[in-house]
CSV table of N, CA, C and O in Angstrom, one decimal:
chain,number,residue,atom,x,y,z
A,1,MET,N,-58.5,-86.5,92.7
A,1,MET,CA,-58.0,-85.5,93.6
A,1,MET,C,-58.2,-86.0,95.0
A,1,MET,O,-59.2,-86.6,95.3
A,2,ASN,N,-57.2,-85.8,95.8
A,2,ASN,CA,-57.4,-86.1,97.2
A,2,ASN,C,-57.9,-84.9,98.0
A,2,ASN,O,-57.3,-83.8,98.0
A,3,TYR,N,-59.0,-85.0,98.6
A,3,TYR,CA,-59.7,-83.9,99.3
A,3,TYR,C,-59.3,-84.1,100.8
A,3,TYR,O,-59.4,-85.1,101.4
A,4,ASP,N,-58.9,-83.0,101.4
A,4,ASP,CA,-58.5,-83.0,102.8
A,4,ASP,C,-59.7,-82.8,103.7
A,4,ASP,O,-60.8,-82.6,103.2
A,5,GLN,N,-59.6,-83.0,104.9
A,5,GLN,CA,-60.7,-83.0,105.9
A,5,GLN,C,-61.5,-81.7,105.9
A,5,GLN,O,-62.7,-81.7,105.9
A,6,ALA,N,-60.8,-80.6,105.7
A,6,ALA,CA,-61.5,-79.3,105.7
A,6,ALA,C,-62.4,-79.2,104.5
A,6,ALA,O,-63.5,-78.7,104.6
A,7,VAL,N,-62.0,-79.6,103.4
A,7,VAL,CA,-62.8,-79.6,102.1
A,7,VAL,C,-64.0,-80.5,102.3
A,7,VAL,O,-65.1,-80.2,102.0
A,8,LEU,N,-63.7,-81.8,102.8
A,8,LEU,CA,-64.8,-82.7,102.9
A,8,LEU,C,-65.8,-82.2,104.0
A,8,LEU,O,-67.1,-82.3,103.7
A,9,GLN,N,-65.4,-81.7,105.1
A,9,GLN,CA,-66.3,-81.2,106.1
A,9,GLN,C,-67.1,-80.0,105.6
A,9,GLN,O,-68.3,-79.9,105.9
A,10,THR,N,-66.5,-79.1,104.9
A,10,THR,CA,-67.2,-78.0,104.3
A,10,THR,C,-68.3,-78.5,103.4
A,10,THR,O,-69.5,-78.0,103.5
A,11,PHE,N,-68.0,-79.5,102.5
A,11,PHE,CA,-69.1,-80.0,101.7
A,11,PHE,C,-70.2,-80.7,102.5
A,11,PHE,O,-71.4,-80.4,102.2
A,12,LEU,N,-69.8,-81.5,103.4
A,12,LEU,CA,-70.8,-82.1,104.3
A,12,LEU,C,-71.8,-81.1,104.9
A,12,LEU,O,-73.0,-81.3,104.9
A,13,ASP,N,-71.2,-80.0,105.4
A,13,ASP,CA,-72.0,-79.0,106.2
A,13,ASP,C,-72.8,-78.2,105.2
A,13,ASP,O,-73.9,-77.7,105.7
A,14,GLN,N,-72.4,-78.0,104.0
A,14,GLN,CA,-73.1,-77.1,103.1
A,14,GLN,C,-73.7,-77.7,101.8
A,14,GLN,O,-74.1,-77.0,101.0
A,15,GLN,N,-73.7,-79.0,101.8
A,15,GLN,CA,-74.2,-79.6,100.5
A,15,GLN,C,-75.6,-79.3,100.1
A,15,GLN,O,-75.9,-79.3,98.9
A,16,LEU,N,-76.4,-78.8,101.0
A,16,LEU,CA,-77.8,-78.5,100.6
A,16,LEU,C,-77.9,-77.2,99.8
A,16,LEU,O,-78.9,-76.9,99.2
A,17,GLN,N,-76.8,-76.4,99.7
A,17,GLN,CA,-76.8,-75.2,98.9
A,17,GLN,C,-76.8,-75.6,97.4
A,17,GLN,O,-77.2,-74.9,96.5
A,18,LEU,N,-76.3,-76.9,97.1
A,18,LEU,CA,-76.2,-77.4,95.8
A,18,LEU,C,-77.3,-78.4,95.4
A,18,LEU,O,-77.7,-78.5,94.3
A,19,LEU,N,-77.6,-79.2,96.4
A,19,LEU,CA,-78.4,-80.4,96.2
A,19,LEU,C,-79.8,-80.3,97.0
A,19,LEU,O,-79.8,-79.7,98.1
A,20,PRO,N,-80.8,-80.9,96.5
A,20,PRO,CA,-82.1,-80.7,97.2
A,20,PRO,C,-82.2,-81.6,98.5
A,20,PRO,O,-83.0,-81.3,99.3
A,21,GLU,N,-81.3,-82.6,98.6
A,21,GLU,CA,-81.3,-83.4,99.8
A,21,GLU,C,-79.9,-83.9,100.0
A,21,GLU,O,-79.1,-83.9,99.1
A,22,LYS,N,-79.6,-84.3,101.2
A,22,LYS,CA,-78.2,-84.8,101.5
A,22,LYS,C,-78.0,-86.1,100.8
A,22,LYS,O,-78.8,-86.9,100.7
A,23,ILE,N,-76.8,-86.1,100.2
A,23,ILE,CA,-76.3,-87.4,99.6
A,23,ILE,C,-75.1,-88.0,100.3
A,23,ILE,O,-74.7,-89.1,100.0
A,24,ALA,N,-74.5,-87.2,101.1
A,24,ALA,CA,-73.3,-87.7,101.9
A,24,ALA,C,-73.5,-87.4,103.4
A,24,ALA,O,-74.0,-86.4,103.8
A,25,TYR,N,-73.2,-88.5,104.1
A,25,TYR,CA,-73.5,-88.4,105.6
A,25,TYR,C,-72.2,-88.5,106.4
A,25,TYR,O,-72.2,-88.4,107.6
A,26,ASP,N,-71.1,-88.8,105.7
A,26,ASP,CA,-69.8,-88.9,106.4
A,26,ASP,C,-68.7,-88.5,105.4
A,26,ASP,O,-68.9,-88.3,104.2
A,27,LEU,N,-67.5,-88.4,105.9
A,27,LEU,CA,-66.4,-87.9,105.1
A,27,LEU,C,-66.1,-88.8,103.9
A,27,LEU,O,-65.8,-88.4,102.8
A,28,GLU,N,-66.2,-90.1,104.1
A,28,GLU,CA,-66.0,-91.1,103.0
A,28,GLU,C,-67.0,-90.9,101.9
A,28,GLU,O,-66.6,-90.9,100.7
A,29,GLU,N,-68.3,-90.7,102.2
A,29,GLU,CA,-69.3,-90.5,101.2
A,29,GLU,C,-69.1,-89.2,100.5
A,29,GLU,O,-69.3,-89.1,99.3
A,30,ALA,N,-68.7,-88.2,101.3
A,30,ALA,CA,-68.4,-86.9,100.7
A,30,ALA,C,-67.2,-87.0,99.7
A,30,ALA,O,-67.3,-86.4,98.5
A,31,ASP,N,-66.2,-87.7,100.1
A,31,ASP,CA,-65.0,-87.9,99.2
A,31,ASP,C,-65.4,-88.6,97.9
A,31,ASP,O,-65.0,-88.2,96.8
A,32,ALA,N,-66.2,-89.7,98.0
A,32,ALA,CA,-66.7,-90.4,96.9
A,32,ALA,C,-67.5,-89.5,95.9
A,32,ALA,O,-67.3,-89.5,94.7
A,33,PHE,N,-68.4,-88.7,96.5
A,33,PHE,CA,-69.3,-87.9,95.6
A,33,PHE,C,-68.4,-86.8,94.9
A,33,PHE,O,-68.6,-86.6,93.7
A,34,LEU,N,-67.5,-86.2,95.7
A,34,LEU,CA,-66.7,-85.1,95.1
A,34,LEU,C,-65.8,-85.7,94.0
A,34,LEU,O,-65.6,-85.1,92.9
A,35,SER,N,-65.3,-86.9,94.2
A,35,SER,CA,-64.4,-87.6,93.2
A,35,SER,C,-65.3,-87.9,92.0
A,35,SER,O,-64.8,-87.7,90.8
A,36,ASP,N,-66.5,-88.4,92.2
A,36,ASP,CA,-67.3,-88.7,91.0
A,36,ASP,C,-67.7,-87.5,90.2
A,36,ASP,O,-67.8,-87.5,89.0
A,37,CYS,N,-67.8,-86.3,90.8
A,37,CYS,CA,-68.1,-85.0,90.2
A,37,CYS,C,-66.9,-84.3,89.6
A,37,CYS,O,-67.0,-83.3,89.0
A,38,PHE,N,-65.7,-84.9,89.9
A,38,PHE,CA,-64.5,-84.2,89.5
A,38,PHE,C,-64.4,-82.8,90.1
A,38,PHE,O,-64.0,-81.8,89.5
A,39,ALA,N,-64.8,-82.7,91.4
A,39,ALA,CA,-64.8,-81.4,92.1
A,39,ALA,C,-63.4,-80.9,92.2
A,39,ALA,O,-62.4,-81.6,92.2
A,40,VAL,N,-63.2,-79.6,92.1
A,40,VAL,CA,-61.9,-78.9,92.1
A,40,VAL,C,-61.8,-78.0,93.3
A,40,VAL,O,-62.7,-77.3,93.7
A,41,VAL,N,-60.6,-78.0,93.9
A,41,VAL,CA,-60.2,-77.0,95.0
A,41,VAL,C,-59.3,-76.0,94.4
A,41,VAL,O,-58.3,-76.4,93.8
A,42,VAL,N,-59.6,-74.7,94.6
A,42,VAL,CA,-58.7,-73.7,94.1
A,42,VAL,C,-58.3,-72.8,95.3
A,42,VAL,O,-58.9,-72.8,96.3
A,43,LYS,N,-57.2,-72.0,95.1
A,43,LYS,CA,-56.6,-71.2,96.2
A,43,LYS,C,-57.4,-70.0,96.6
A,43,LYS,O,-57.4,-69.6,97.8
A,44,ASN,N,-58.1,-69.4,95.7
A,44,ASN,CA,-58.8,-68.1,96.0
A,44,ASN,C,-59.9,-67.8,95.0
A,44,ASN,O,-60.1,-68.6,94.0
A,45,ILE,N,-60.6,-66.8,95.2
A,45,ILE,CA,-61.8,-66.4,94.4
A,45,ILE,C,-61.4,-66.1,92.9
A,45,ILE,O,-62.1,-66.4,92.0
A,46,LYS,N,-60.2,-65.5,92.8
A,46,LYS,CA,-59.7,-65.2,91.4
A,46,LYS,C,-59.5,-66.5,90.6
A,46,LYS,O,-59.8,-66.6,89.4
A,47,GLU,N,-59.1,-67.6,91.3
A,47,GLU,CA,-59.0,-68.9,90.6
A,47,GLU,C,-60.3,-69.5,90.3
A,47,GLU,O,-60.5,-70.3,89.4
A,48,VAL,N,-61.3,-69.2,91.1
A,48,VAL,CA,-62.7,-69.6,90.8
A,48,VAL,C,-63.1,-69.0,89.5
A,48,VAL,O,-63.6,-69.6,88.6
A,49,GLN,N,-62.9,-67.7,89.4
A,49,GLN,CA,-63.2,-66.9,88.2
A,49,GLN,C,-62.5,-67.5,87.0
A,49,GLN,O,-63.1,-67.8,85.9
A,50,GLN,N,-61.2,-67.8,87.1
A,50,GLN,CA,-60.4,-68.4,86.0
A,50,GLN,C,-61.0,-69.8,85.6
A,50,GLN,O,-61.0,-70.1,84.5
A,51,TYR,N,-61.3,-70.6,86.6
A,51,TYR,CA,-61.9,-71.9,86.4
A,51,TYR,C,-63.1,-71.8,85.5
A,51,TYR,O,-63.2,-72.5,84.5
A,52,PHE,N,-64.1,-70.9,85.9
A,52,PHE,CA,-65.3,-70.8,85.1
A,52,PHE,C,-65.0,-70.3,83.7
A,52,PHE,O,-65.6,-70.7,82.7
A,53,GLU,N,-64.1,-69.3,83.6
A,53,GLU,CA,-63.7,-68.8,82.2
A,53,GLU,C,-63.1,-69.9,81.4
A,53,GLU,O,-63.4,-70.1,80.2
A,54,ASP,N,-62.2,-70.7,82.0
A,54,ASP,CA,-61.6,-71.9,81.3
A,54,ASP,C,-62.6,-72.9,80.8
A,54,ASP,O,-62.5,-73.6,79.8
A,55,GLU,N,-63.7,-73.0,81.6
A,55,GLU,CA,-64.8,-74.0,81.3
A,55,GLU,C,-65.7,-73.4,80.2
A,55,GLU,O,-66.6,-74.1,79.7
A,56,GLY,N,-65.5,-72.1,79.8
A,56,GLY,CA,-66.3,-71.5,78.7
A,56,GLY,C,-67.6,-70.9,79.2
A,56,GLY,O,-68.4,-70.6,78.3
A,57,LEU,N,-67.7,-70.7,80.5
A,57,LEU,CA,-69.0,-70.1,81.0
A,57,LEU,C,-68.9,-68.6,80.9
A,57,LEU,O,-67.8,-68.0,81.1
A,58,ASP,N,-70.0,-67.9,80.5
A,58,ASP,CA,-70.0,-66.5,80.4
A,58,ASP,C,-70.3,-65.9,81.7
A,58,ASP,O,-71.4,-65.9,82.2
A,59,ILE,N,-69.3,-65.5,82.4
A,59,ILE,CA,-69.4,-64.9,83.7
A,59,ILE,C,-69.0,-63.4,83.7
A,59,ILE,O,-68.8,-62.8,84.8
A,60,SER,N,-69.0,-62.8,82.5
A,60,SER,CA,-68.6,-61.4,82.4
A,60,SER,C,-69.4,-60.4,83.2
A,60,SER,O,-68.9,-59.4,83.6
A,61,GLN,N,-70.7,-60.8,83.5
A,61,GLN,CA,-71.5,-59.9,84.3
A,61,GLN,C,-71.5,-60.2,85.7
A,61,GLN,O,-72.2,-59.6,86.5
A,62,MET,N,-70.7,-61.2,86.1
A,62,MET,CA,-70.7,-61.6,87.5
A,62,MET,C,-69.5,-60.9,88.3
A,62,MET,O,-68.3,-61.0,87.8
A,63,SER,N,-69.7,-60.4,89.4
A,63,SER,CA,-68.6,-59.9,90.2
A,63,SER,C,-68.0,-61.0,91.0
A,63,SER,O,-68.5,-62.1,91.0
A,64,LEU,N,-66.9,-60.8,91.7
A,64,LEU,CA,-66.3,-61.8,92.5
A,64,LEU,C,-67.2,-62.2,93.6
A,64,LEU,O,-67.3,-63.4,94.0
A,65,ALA,N,-67.9,-61.3,94.1
A,65,ALA,CA,-68.9,-61.5,95.2
A,65,ALA,C,-70.0,-62.4,94.7
A,65,ALA,O,-70.5,-63.4,95.4
A,66,ASP,N,-70.5,-62.2,93.4
A,66,ASP,CA,-71.5,-63.0,92.8
A,66,ASP,C,-70.9,-64.5,92.7
A,66,ASP,O,-71.7,-65.4,92.9
A,67,LEU,N,-69.7,-64.6,92.2
A,67,LEU,CA,-69.1,-65.9,92.1
A,67,LEU,C,-69.1,-66.7,93.4
A,67,LEU,O,-69.3,-67.9,93.5
A,68,GLU,N,-68.7,-65.9,94.4
A,68,GLU,CA,-68.6,-66.5,95.8
A,68,GLU,C,-70.0,-67.1,96.2
A,68,GLU,O,-70.0,-68.0,97.0
A,69,GLN,N,-71.0,-66.5,95.7
A,69,GLN,CA,-72.4,-66.9,96.1
A,69,GLN,C,-73.0,-67.9,95.2
A,69,GLN,O,-74.1,-68.4,95.5
A,70,ALA,N,-72.3,-68.3,94.2
A,70,ALA,CA,-72.8,-69.3,93.2
A,70,ALA,C,-73.0,-70.7,94.0
A,70,ALA,O,-72.2,-71.0,94.8
A,71,GLN,N,-74.1,-71.4,93.6
A,71,GLN,CA,-74.4,-72.6,94.4
A,71,GLN,C,-73.3,-73.7,94.2
A,71,GLN,O,-73.2,-74.5,95.1
A,72,GLU,N,-72.5,-73.6,93.2
A,72,GLU,CA,-71.5,-74.6,92.9
A,72,GLU,C,-70.2,-74.3,93.7
A,72,GLU,O,-69.3,-75.1,93.7
A,73,VAL,N,-70.1,-73.1,94.3
A,73,VAL,CA,-68.9,-72.7,95.0
A,73,VAL,C,-69.1,-72.7,96.5
A,73,VAL,O,-70.0,-72.2,97.1
A,74,PHE,N,-68.1,-73.4,97.1
A,74,PHE,CA,-68.1,-73.6,98.6
A,74,PHE,C,-66.9,-72.9,99.1
A,74,PHE,O,-65.7,-73.3,98.8
A,75,LYS,N,-67.0,-72.0,100.0
A,75,LYS,CA,-65.8,-71.3,100.6
A,75,LYS,C,-65.4,-72.2,101.8
A,75,LYS,O,-66.1,-72.5,102.7
A,76,ILE,N,-64.1,-72.5,101.8
A,76,ILE,CA,-63.5,-73.3,102.9
A,76,ILE,C,-62.9,-72.3,103.9
A,76,ILE,O,-62.4,-71.2,103.5
A,77,ALA,N,-62.9,-72.7,105.1
A,77,ALA,CA,-62.5,-71.8,106.2
A,77,ALA,C,-61.1,-71.2,106.0
A,77,ALA,O,-60.8,-70.1,106.5
A,78,ASP,N,-60.2,-71.9,105.4
A,78,ASP,CA,-58.8,-71.5,105.2
A,78,ASP,C,-58.6,-70.5,104.0
A,78,ASP,O,-57.5,-70.2,103.7
A,79,GLY,N,-59.8,-70.2,103.3
A,79,GLY,CA,-59.7,-69.2,102.2
A,79,GLY,C,-59.7,-69.9,100.8
A,79,GLY,O,-59.9,-69.2,99.8
A,80,ARG,N,-59.6,-71.2,100.8
A,80,ARG,CA,-59.7,-71.9,99.5
A,80,ARG,C,-61.2,-72.0,99.1
A,80,ARG,O,-62.0,-71.7,99.9
A,81,TYR,N,-61.4,-72.5,97.9
A,81,TYR,CA,-62.8,-72.7,97.4
A,81,TYR,C,-62.9,-74.1,96.8
A,81,TYR,O,-62.0,-74.5,96.1
A,82,LEU,N,-64.0,-74.7,97.0
A,82,LEU,CA,-64.4,-76.0,96.4
A,82,LEU,C,-65.4,-75.7,95.3
A,82,LEU,O,-66.4,-75.0,95.6
A,83,ILE,N,-65.2,-76.2,94.1
A,83,ILE,CA,-66.1,-76.0,93.0
A,83,ILE,C,-66.7,-77.4,92.7
A,83,ILE,O,-65.9,-78.3,92.3
A,84,VAL,N,-68.0,-77.5,92.8
A,84,VAL,CA,-68.7,-78.8,92.5
A,84,VAL,C,-69.7,-78.6,91.4
A,84,VAL,O,-70.7,-77.9,91.6
A,85,GLU,N,-69.5,-79.2,90.3
A,85,GLU,CA,-70.4,-79.1,89.2
A,85,GLU,C,-71.1,-80.5,89.0
A,85,GLU,O,-70.4,-81.5,88.9
A,86,THR,N,-72.4,-80.5,89.1
A,86,THR,CA,-73.1,-81.8,89.0
A,86,THR,C,-73.7,-81.9,87.7
A,86,THR,O,-73.9,-81.0,86.9
């Protein structure tokens, strides 16, 4: 997947919500890490929900707000979401 600058910058700025220490220090490193993790960008929070359901995760007790706060979910300024599973 080709990640645009907004996605890469969001991950760079917020990577510590998922990881104990920084692993990416520039856009190129962020792109490489996200590619290695097969990170996904979706259009909205409903697609985040659908992604987790398709992956077989039991999220039946989670609200959309809960999903938005999940450590694997990064909200991009334009309303999209980045999902990074390590």
